[in-house]
Amino acid sequence: IYVYAIPFLLFIIYAEAGAIYHIYAFSKYEVTNGNTHIYLWVSIVETIFYSSFFYKILGNSFVKRMVVLMAILLVGIYLFLFFFFAVYVESYFRIMTLASLYFTILSCIYFYKVFIHVEEENVVALADFWMVTGIFVFFSGTSLSFVLHHTLARPDIRIV
């Protein structure tokens, strides 16, 4: 799976640059979804990459089946939003909340598996450990903004 890590990161950089350009280039036009369509495709690629990563590193067959099922479900919902909804910003953030919960739980399962057998190998030396730590920190940290998007997007919010 590490063979695909560099192309995955290059895709993320390309998509982020395209999303920034899209906001600045089309900010004078009325765009209902902003640059969310770009992030839908980022989320699709991200779900496929991270799910295949967790599929490879988690040994339990039940967990592997759940990873495949959730990956198919999330990618299907993202594609459904892209093709069949005209405005999908709020729906996208609700699905991202589900994806954040999914990846956070998978990270916790991995941490449990690794820390049960901590005396057998050096955990800090494992590349999988650092990859899962990054996934855990990102998704557990951004899930709050996904949950509160409707509230945070209001222009009349005042912090007193």
Short mmCIF file of N, CA and C in Angstrom, two decimals:
data_model
loop_
_atom_site.label_atom_id
_atom_site.label_comp_id
_atom_site.label_asym_id
_atom_site.label_seq_id
_atom_site.Cartn_x
_atom_site.Cartn_y
_atom_site.Cartn_z
N ILE A 1 0.83 -1.21 0.00
CA ILE A 1 0.00 0.00 0.00
C ILE A 1 0.86 1.26 0.00
N TYR A 2 2.09 1.16 0.50
CA TYR A 2 2.96 2.35 0.54
C TYR A 2 3.41 2.79 -0.84
N VAL A 3 3.28 1.92 -1.84
CA VAL A 3 3.60 2.29 -3.21
C VAL A 3 2.67 3.42 -3.68
N TYR A 4 1.45 3.41 -3.18
CA TYR A 4 0.45 4.40 -3.60
C TYR A 4 0.42 5.64 -2.70
N ALA A 5 1.25 5.69 -1.67
CA ALA A 5 1.22 6.82 -0.74
C ALA A 5 1.68 8.12 -1.39
N ILE A 6 2.75 8.08 -2.15
CA ILE A 6 3.25 9.30 -2.80
C ILE A 6 2.28 9.81 -3.86
N PRO A 7 1.77 8.96 -4.77
CA PRO A 7 0.75 9.47 -5.71
C PRO A 7 -0.49 9.99 -5.00
N PHE A 8 -0.88 9.35 -3.90
CA PHE A 8 -2.02 9.82 -3.13
C PHE A 8 -1.75 11.22 -2.57
N LEU A 9 -0.59 11.43 -2.00
CA LEU A 9 -0.26 12.76 -1.46
C LEU A 9 -0.16 13.80 -2.57
N LEU A 10 0.38 13.42 -3.73
CA LEU A 10 0.43 14.35 -4.86
C LEU A 10 -0.97 14.71 -5.34
N PHE A 11 -1.88 13.74 -5.35
CA PHE A 11 -3.27 14.01 -5.72
C PHE A 11 -3.90 14.99 -4.72
N ILE A 12 -3.64 14.80 -3.43
CA ILE A 12 -4.19 15.69 -2.41
C ILE A 12 -3.66 17.11 -2.60
N ILE A 13 -2.37 17.25 -2.85
CA ILE A 13 -1.79 18.58 -3.07
C ILE A 13 -2.40 19.23 -4.32
N TYR A 14 -2.54 18.47 -5.38
CA TYR A 14 -3.13 18.97 -6.62
C TYR A 14 -4.58 19.41 -6.39
N ALA A 15 -5.34 18.59 -5.67
CA ALA A 15 -6.75 18.92 -5.41
C ALA A 15 -6.87 20.14 -4.51
N GLU A 16 -6.04 20.25 -3.50
CA GLU A 16 -6.08 21.43 -2.62
C GLU A 16 -5.73 22.70 -3.39
N ALA A 17 -4.73 22.62 -4.25
CA ALA A 17 -4.37 23.77 -5.08
C ALA A 17 -5.51 24.12 -6.02
N GLY A 18 -6.14 23.12 -6.61
CA GLY A 18 -7.28 23.36 -7.49
C GLY A 18 -8.47 23.96 -6.74
N ALA A 19 -8.69 23.52 -5.51
CA ALA A 19 -9.79 24.07 -4.71
C ALA A 19 -9.54 25.53 -4.35
N ILE A 20 -8.31 25.85 -4.02
CA ILE A 20 -7.97 27.25 -3.72
C ILE A 20 -8.13 28.11 -4.96
N TYR A 21 -7.63 27.63 -6.10
CA TYR A 21 -7.77 28.37 -7.34
C TYR A 21 -9.24 28.55 -7.69
N HIS A 22 -10.03 27.52 -7.52
CA HIS A 22 -11.45 27.58 -7.87
C HIS A 22 -12.18 28.65 -7.07
N ILE A 23 -11.89 28.75 -5.80
CA ILE A 23 -12.55 29.77 -4.96
C ILE A 23 -12.18 31.17 -5.42
N TYR A 24 -10.89 31.40 -5.70
CA TYR A 24 -10.47 32.74 -6.12
C TYR A 24 -10.91 33.07 -7.54
N ALA A 25 -10.89 32.10 -8.43
CA ALA A 25 -11.24 32.36 -9.83
C ALA A 25 -12.73 32.55 -10.03
N PHE A 26 -13.54 31.86 -9.24
CA PHE A 26 -14.98 31.90 -9.45
C PHE A 26 -15.73 32.57 -8.31
N SER A 27 -15.03 33.32 -7.47
CA SER A 27 -15.70 33.95 -6.33
C SER A 27 -16.65 35.07 -6.76
N LYS A 28 -16.44 35.66 -7.95
CA LYS A 28 -17.33 36.73 -8.39
C LYS A 28 -18.63 36.19 -8.99
N TYR A 29 -18.66 34.88 -9.31
CA TYR A 29 -19.87 34.28 -9.84
C TYR A 29 -20.66 33.63 -8.71
N GLU A 30 -21.93 33.46 -8.94
CA GLU A 30 -22.77 32.79 -7.95
C GLU A 30 -22.56 31.28 -8.08
N VAL A 31 -21.86 30.70 -7.13
CA VAL A 31 -21.60 29.27 -7.13
C VAL A 31 -22.22 28.71 -5.86
N THR A 32 -23.17 27.80 -6.01
CA THR A 32 -23.89 27.30 -4.85
C THR A 32 -23.07 26.35 -4.00
N ASN A 33 -22.20 25.58 -4.60
CA ASN A 33 -21.42 24.60 -3.85
C ASN A 33 -19.99 25.03 -3.60
N GLY A 34 -19.59 26.21 -4.05
CA GLY A 34 -18.21 26.63 -3.86
C GLY A 34 -17.27 25.64 -4.52
N ASN A 35 -16.37 25.10 -3.74
CA ASN A 35 -15.44 24.10 -4.27
C ASN A 35 -15.68 22.72 -3.66
N THR A 36 -16.86 22.48 -3.16
CA THR A 36 -17.17 21.20 -2.51
C THR A 36 -17.08 20.04 -3.49
N HIS A 37 -17.37 20.28 -4.78
CA HIS A 37 -17.28 19.20 -5.75
C HIS A 37 -15.86 18.63 -5.83
N ILE A 38 -14.87 19.48 -5.63
CA ILE A 38 -13.48 19.00 -5.62
C ILE A 38 -13.24 18.12 -4.41
N TYR A 39 -13.75 18.56 -3.27
CA TYR A 39 -13.55 17.79 -2.04
C TYR A 39 -14.35 16.50 -2.02
N LEU A 40 -15.41 16.42 -2.79
CA LEU A 40 -16.10 15.14 -2.93
C LEU A 40 -15.17 14.10 -3.56
N TRP A 41 -14.46 14.50 -4.60
CA TRP A 41 -13.54 13.57 -5.25
C TRP A 41 -12.33 13.28 -4.37
N VAL A 42 -11.89 14.27 -3.61
CA VAL A 42 -10.81 14.01 -2.65
C VAL A 42 -11.28 12.98 -1.63
N SER A 43 -12.50 13.12 -1.15
CA SER A 43 -13.04 12.19 -0.16
C SER A 43 -13.19 10.78 -0.73
N ILE A 44 -13.54 10.68 -2.00
CA ILE A 44 -13.65 9.36 -2.63
C ILE A 44 -12.29 8.68 -2.68
N VAL A 45 -11.29 9.40 -3.17
CA VAL A 45 -9.94 8.82 -3.26
C VAL A 45 -9.39 8.53 -1.87
N GLU A 46 -9.64 9.43 -0.95
CA GLU A 46 -9.19 9.26 0.44
C GLU A 46 -9.83 8.02 1.08
N THR A 47 -11.11 7.83 0.87
CA THR A 47 -11.80 6.67 1.44
C THR A 47 -11.25 5.38 0.86
N ILE A 48 -11.00 5.36 -0.44
CA ILE A 48 -10.45 4.16 -1.07
C ILE A 48 -9.05 3.87 -0.55
N PHE A 49 -8.21 4.89 -0.46
CA PHE A 49 -6.83 4.69 -0.02
C PHE A 49 -6.77 4.26 1.43
N TYR A 50 -7.43 5.00 2.31
CA TYR A 50 -7.36 4.67 3.74
C TYR A 50 -8.04 3.35 4.05
N SER A 51 -9.14 3.04 3.37
CA SER A 51 -9.81 1.76 3.61
C SER A 51 -8.94 0.59 3.16
N SER A 52 -8.28 0.74 2.02
CA SER A 52 -7.39 -0.35 1.58
C SER A 52 -6.20 -0.48 2.52
N PHE A 53 -5.73 0.64 3.07
CA PHE A 53 -4.65 0.61 4.05
C PHE A 53 -5.08 -0.16 5.30
N PHE A 54 -6.24 0.18 5.84
CA PHE A 54 -6.73 -0.52 7.03
C PHE A 54 -7.06 -1.98 6.72
N TYR A 55 -7.52 -2.26 5.53
CA TYR A 55 -7.80 -3.64 5.13
C TYR A 55 -6.52 -4.47 5.19
N LYS A 56 -5.41 -3.88 4.77
CA LYS A 56 -4.14 -4.61 4.75
C LYS A 56 -3.58 -4.82 6.15
N ILE A 57 -3.72 -3.82 7.03
CA ILE A 57 -3.03 -3.92 8.32
C ILE A 57 -3.87 -4.56 9.43
N LEU A 58 -5.18 -4.61 9.27
CA LEU A 58 -6.02 -5.23 10.29
C LEU A 58 -6.26 -6.69 9.91
N GLY A 59 -6.00 -7.59 10.84
CA GLY A 59 -6.03 -9.01 10.52
C GLY A 59 -7.37 -9.69 10.70
N ASN A 60 -8.25 -9.14 11.47
CA ASN A 60 -9.52 -9.77 11.78
C ASN A 60 -10.42 -9.80 10.53
N SER A 61 -10.96 -10.96 10.21
CA SER A 61 -11.78 -11.08 8.99
C SER A 61 -13.09 -10.31 9.10
N PHE A 62 -13.67 -10.23 10.30
CA PHE A 62 -14.90 -9.46 10.49
C PHE A 62 -14.63 -7.97 10.25
N VAL A 63 -13.53 -7.48 10.80
CA VAL A 63 -13.18 -6.06 10.60
C VAL A 63 -12.89 -5.79 9.14
N LYS A 64 -12.24 -6.72 8.46
CA LYS A 64 -11.96 -6.53 7.03
C LYS A 64 -13.25 -6.44 6.22
N ARG A 65 -14.22 -7.28 6.56
CA ARG A 65 -15.52 -7.21 5.86
C ARG A 65 -16.22 -5.89 6.13
N MET A 66 -16.12 -5.41 7.36
CA MET A 66 -16.75 -4.13 7.70
C MET A 66 -16.04 -2.97 6.98
N VAL A 67 -14.73 -3.06 6.83
CA VAL A 67 -13.98 -2.03 6.10
C VAL A 67 -14.45 -1.97 4.65
N VAL A 68 -14.58 -3.12 4.02
CA VAL A 68 -15.04 -3.16 2.62
C VAL A 68 -16.46 -2.62 2.51
N LEU A 69 -17.33 -3.03 3.41
CA LEU A 69 -18.71 -2.58 3.39
C LEU A 69 -18.82 -1.06 3.58
N MET A 70 -18.11 -0.53 4.56
CA MET A 70 -18.17 0.92 4.82
C MET A 70 -17.54 1.72 3.68
N ALA A 71 -16.46 1.20 3.10
CA ALA A 71 -15.83 1.91 1.97
C ALA A 71 -16.78 1.98 0.79
N ILE A 72 -17.44 0.88 0.48
CA ILE A 72 -18.41 0.87 -0.63
C ILE A 72 -19.56 1.81 -0.33
N LEU A 73 -20.04 1.79 0.90
CA LEU A 73 -21.14 2.67 1.30
C LEU A 73 -20.75 4.14 1.18
N LEU A 74 -19.59 4.51 1.72
CA LEU A 74 -19.16 5.92 1.67
C LEU A 74 -18.92 6.39 0.24
N VAL A 75 -18.22 5.60 -0.55
CA VAL A 75 -17.97 5.99 -1.95
C VAL A 75 -19.28 6.10 -2.71
N GLY A 76 -20.20 5.17 -2.47
CA GLY A 76 -21.51 5.24 -3.12
C GLY A 76 -22.29 6.49 -2.75
N ILE A 77 -22.23 6.86 -1.48
CA ILE A 77 -22.93 8.09 -1.05
C ILE A 77 -22.28 9.33 -1.66
N TYR A 78 -20.96 9.38 -1.68
CA TYR A 78 -20.27 10.52 -2.30
C TYR A 78 -20.65 10.65 -3.78
N LEU A 79 -20.66 9.54 -4.49
CA LEU A 79 -21.03 9.57 -5.91
C LEU A 79 -22.50 9.96 -6.10
N PHE A 80 -23.36 9.47 -5.21
CA PHE A 80 -24.77 9.83 -5.26
C PHE A 80 -24.94 11.34 -5.07
N LEU A 81 -24.22 11.91 -4.11
CA LEU A 81 -24.29 13.36 -3.89
C LEU A 81 -23.82 14.12 -5.13
N PHE A 82 -22.72 13.67 -5.71
CA PHE A 82 -22.15 14.38 -6.85
C PHE A 82 -23.08 14.36 -8.06
N PHE A 83 -23.67 13.21 -8.35
CA PHE A 83 -24.45 13.08 -9.57
C PHE A 83 -25.92 13.46 -9.44
N PHE A 84 -26.49 13.40 -8.25
CA PHE A 84 -27.93 13.57 -8.13
C PHE A 84 -28.39 14.73 -7.27
N PHE A 85 -27.47 15.49 -6.69
CA PHE A 85 -27.86 16.65 -5.88
C PHE A 85 -27.32 17.92 -6.50
N ALA A 86 -28.13 18.96 -6.51
CA ALA A 86 -27.67 20.25 -7.04
C ALA A 86 -26.86 21.01 -5.99
N VAL A 87 -27.32 20.99 -4.75
CA VAL A 87 -26.60 21.63 -3.64
C VAL A 87 -26.38 20.56 -2.58
N TYR A 88 -25.12 20.30 -2.26
CA TYR A 88 -24.83 19.18 -1.37
C TYR A 88 -23.81 19.52 -0.29
N VAL A 89 -23.66 20.78 0.05
CA VAL A 89 -22.65 21.16 1.03
C VAL A 89 -22.98 20.56 2.41
N GLU A 90 -24.17 20.78 2.90
CA GLU A 90 -24.54 20.25 4.22
C GLU A 90 -24.54 18.73 4.23
N SER A 91 -25.04 18.13 3.17
CA SER A 91 -25.04 16.66 3.09
C SER A 91 -23.61 16.12 3.08
N TYR A 92 -22.74 16.82 2.38
CA TYR A 92 -21.33 16.40 2.32
C TYR A 92 -20.71 16.43 3.71
N PHE A 93 -20.98 17.46 4.48
CA PHE A 93 -20.39 17.53 5.82
C PHE A 93 -20.99 16.49 6.77
N ARG A 94 -22.22 16.12 6.57
CA ARG A 94 -22.80 15.03 7.38
C ARG A 94 -22.12 13.70 7.04
N ILE A 95 -21.87 13.47 5.76
CA ILE A 95 -21.19 12.23 5.37
C ILE A 95 -19.74 12.25 5.83
N MET A 96 -19.10 13.41 5.80
CA MET A 96 -17.74 13.51 6.32
C MET A 96 -17.69 13.23 7.82
N THR A 97 -18.74 13.57 8.54
CA THR A 97 -18.81 13.23 9.95
C THR A 97 -18.83 11.71 10.13
N LEU A 98 -19.62 11.03 9.30
CA LEU A 98 -19.66 9.57 9.34
C LEU A 98 -18.30 8.98 8.97
N ALA A 99 -17.65 9.52 7.94
CA ALA A 99 -16.33 9.03 7.54
C ALA A 99 -15.30 9.27 8.62
N SER A 100 -15.38 10.41 9.30
CA SER A 100 -14.46 10.69 10.40
C SER A 100 -14.63 9.70 11.53
N LEU A 101 -15.86 9.39 11.87
CA LEU A 101 -16.13 8.41 12.90
C LEU A 101 -15.59 7.04 12.48
N TYR A 102 -15.80 6.68 11.24
CA TYR A 102 -15.34 5.40 10.69
C TYR A 102 -13.82 5.28 10.78
N PHE A 103 -13.09 6.28 10.32
CA PHE A 103 -11.63 6.21 10.34
C PHE A 103 -11.07 6.33 11.76
N THR A 104 -11.73 7.06 12.62
CA THR A 104 -11.30 7.16 14.01
C THR A 104 -11.47 5.81 14.72
N ILE A 105 -12.57 5.14 14.48
CA ILE A 105 -12.80 3.81 15.08
C ILE A 105 -11.78 2.80 14.55
N LEU A 106 -11.52 2.82 13.25
CA LEU A 106 -10.52 1.91 12.70
C LEU A 106 -9.14 2.18 13.28
N SER A 107 -8.82 3.44 13.50
CA SER A 107 -7.55 3.79 14.12
C SER A 107 -7.47 3.26 15.54
N CYS A 108 -8.56 3.39 16.29
CA CYS A 108 -8.58 2.88 17.66
C CYS A 108 -8.45 1.35 17.69
N ILE A 109 -9.06 0.67 16.72
CA ILE A 109 -8.92 -0.79 16.63
C ILE A 109 -7.46 -1.16 16.38
N TYR A 110 -6.81 -0.41 15.49
CA TYR A 110 -5.39 -0.67 15.23
C TYR A 110 -4.54 -0.42 16.47
N PHE A 111 -4.78 0.70 17.15
CA PHE A 111 -4.02 1.00 18.36
C PHE A 111 -4.22 -0.08 19.42
N TYR A 112 -5.43 -0.56 19.56
CA TYR A 112 -5.69 -1.64 20.51
C TYR A 112 -4.89 -2.88 20.14
N LYS A 113 -4.92 -3.23 18.85
CA LYS A 113 -4.19 -4.41 18.38
C LYS A 113 -2.69 -4.28 18.61
N VAL A 114 -2.14 -3.10 18.35
CA VAL A 114 -0.70 -2.89 18.49
C VAL A 114 -0.29 -2.85 19.96
N PHE A 115 -1.06 -2.17 20.79
CA PHE A 115 -0.65 -2.01 22.19
C PHE A 115 -0.90 -3.27 23.02
N ILE A 116 -1.70 -4.20 22.53
CA ILE A 116 -1.84 -5.49 23.21
C ILE A 116 -0.55 -6.29 23.07
N HIS A 117 0.10 -6.16 21.89
CA HIS A 117 1.33 -6.89 21.61
C HIS A 117 2.54 -5.96 21.63
N VAL A 118 2.56 -5.00 22.53
CA VAL A 118 3.61 -3.98 22.55
C VAL A 118 4.97 -4.57 22.93
N GLU A 119 5.00 -5.61 23.73
CA GLU A 119 6.28 -6.16 24.13
C GLU A 119 6.94 -6.97 23.02
N GLU A 120 6.20 -7.35 21.99
CA GLU A 120 6.76 -8.14 20.90
C GLU A 120 7.57 -7.31 19.91
N GLU A 121 7.22 -6.05 19.72
CA GLU A 121 7.94 -5.23 18.74
C GLU A 121 7.91 -3.77 19.18
N ASN A 122 8.83 -3.01 18.62
CA ASN A 122 8.91 -1.58 18.92
C ASN A 122 7.83 -0.85 18.13
N VAL A 123 6.84 -0.33 18.80
CA VAL A 123 5.69 0.29 18.15
C VAL A 123 6.11 1.55 17.38
N VAL A 124 7.00 2.32 17.93
CA VAL A 124 7.39 3.59 17.32
C VAL A 124 8.16 3.37 16.01
N ALA A 125 8.74 2.20 15.84
CA ALA A 125 9.49 1.91 14.62
C ALA A 125 8.60 1.45 13.47
N LEU A 126 7.32 1.22 13.73
CA LEU A 126 6.41 0.75 12.69
C LEU A 126 5.90 1.91 11.85
N ALA A 127 5.99 1.76 10.53
CA ALA A 127 5.47 2.80 9.63
C ALA A 127 3.95 2.86 9.71
N ASP A 128 3.33 1.71 9.91
CA ASP A 128 1.87 1.68 10.03
C ASP A 128 1.39 2.51 11.22
N PHE A 129 2.14 2.45 12.31
CA PHE A 129 1.77 3.19 13.50
C PHE A 129 1.70 4.70 13.21
N TRP A 130 2.68 5.21 12.50
CA TRP A 130 2.71 6.65 12.22
C TRP A 130 1.64 7.04 11.21
N MET A 131 1.37 6.17 10.27
CA MET A 131 0.30 6.45 9.30
C MET A 131 -1.05 6.49 10.01
N VAL A 132 -1.30 5.51 10.87
CA VAL A 132 -2.56 5.47 11.60
C VAL A 132 -2.65 6.64 12.57
N THR A 133 -1.55 7.02 13.18
CA THR A 133 -1.57 8.18 14.08
C THR A 133 -1.96 9.44 13.32
N GLY A 134 -1.43 9.62 12.12
CA GLY A 134 -1.80 10.78 11.31
C GLY A 134 -3.27 10.76 10.93
N ILE A 135 -3.77 9.59 10.53
CA ILE A 135 -5.19 9.46 10.19
C ILE A 135 -6.06 9.76 11.41
N PHE A 136 -5.67 9.22 12.56
CA PHE A 136 -6.44 9.44 13.79
C PHE A 136 -6.48 10.91 14.19
N VAL A 137 -5.32 11.56 14.17
CA VAL A 137 -5.26 12.97 14.56
C VAL A 137 -6.07 13.84 13.59
N PHE A 138 -5.93 13.60 12.29
CA PHE A 138 -6.66 14.40 11.32
C PHE A 138 -8.17 14.25 11.47
N PHE A 139 -8.64 13.01 11.48
CA PHE A 139 -10.09 12.81 11.48
C PHE A 139 -10.73 13.07 12.84
N SER A 140 -10.04 12.79 13.91
CA SER A 140 -10.63 13.13 15.21
C SER A 140 -10.59 14.63 15.44
N GLY A 141 -9.62 15.31 14.87
CA GLY A 141 -9.54 16.76 15.02
C GLY A 141 -10.51 17.53 14.15
N THR A 142 -10.71 17.07 12.93
CA THR A 142 -11.60 17.80 12.02
C THR A 142 -13.06 17.39 12.14
N SER A 143 -13.33 16.31 12.85
CA SER A 143 -14.72 15.86 12.95
C SER A 143 -15.59 16.89 13.66
N LEU A 144 -15.02 17.65 14.59
CA LEU A 144 -15.79 18.68 15.28
C LEU A 144 -16.24 19.77 14.30
N SER A 145 -15.37 20.16 13.38
CA SER A 145 -15.78 21.17 12.40
C SER A 145 -16.81 20.61 11.43
N PHE A 146 -16.75 19.31 11.13
CA PHE A 146 -17.77 18.70 10.28
C PHE A 146 -19.13 18.69 10.97
N VAL A 147 -19.12 18.34 12.25
CA VAL A 147 -20.37 18.30 13.02
C VAL A 147 -20.97 19.68 13.17
N LEU A 148 -20.14 20.68 13.39
CA LEU A 148 -20.62 22.04 13.63
C LEU A 148 -20.64 22.92 12.39
N HIS A 149 -20.56 22.34 11.21
CA HIS A 149 -20.48 23.16 9.99
C HIS A 149 -21.69 24.07 9.83
N HIS A 150 -22.87 23.56 10.06
CA HIS A 150 -24.08 24.37 9.90
C HIS A 150 -24.04 25.59 10.83
N THR A 151 -23.57 25.39 12.03
CA THR A 151 -23.48 26.49 12.99
C THR A 151 -22.35 27.45 12.63
N LEU A 152 -21.19 26.91 12.27
CA LEU A 152 -20.03 27.74 11.98
C LEU A 152 -20.16 28.51 10.67
N ALA A 153 -20.99 28.03 9.75
CA ALA A 153 -21.15 28.68 8.45
C ALA A 153 -22.09 29.88 8.49
N ARG A 154 -22.78 30.07 9.60
CA ARG A 154 -23.69 31.21 9.69
C ARG A 154 -22.90 32.51 9.79
N PRO A 155 -23.28 33.52 9.01
CA PRO A 155 -22.52 34.78 9.04
C PRO A 155 -22.79 35.63 10.27
N ASP A 156 -23.85 35.36 11.01
CA ASP A 156 -24.21 36.21 12.13
C ASP A 156 -23.71 35.69 13.48
N ILE A 157 -22.74 34.81 13.47
CA ILE A 157 -22.21 34.27 14.72
C ILE A 157 -21.31 35.30 15.37
N ARG A 158 -21.52 35.49 16.66
CA ARG A 158 -20.67 36.39 17.44
C ARG A 158 -20.15 35.66 18.64
N ILE A 159 -18.88 35.77 18.85
CA ILE A 159 -18.28 35.20 20.05
C ILE A 159 -18.06 36.33 21.02
N VAL A 160 -18.76 36.26 22.13
CA VAL A 160 -18.71 37.36 23.11
C VAL A 160 -17.84 36.98 24.26
#
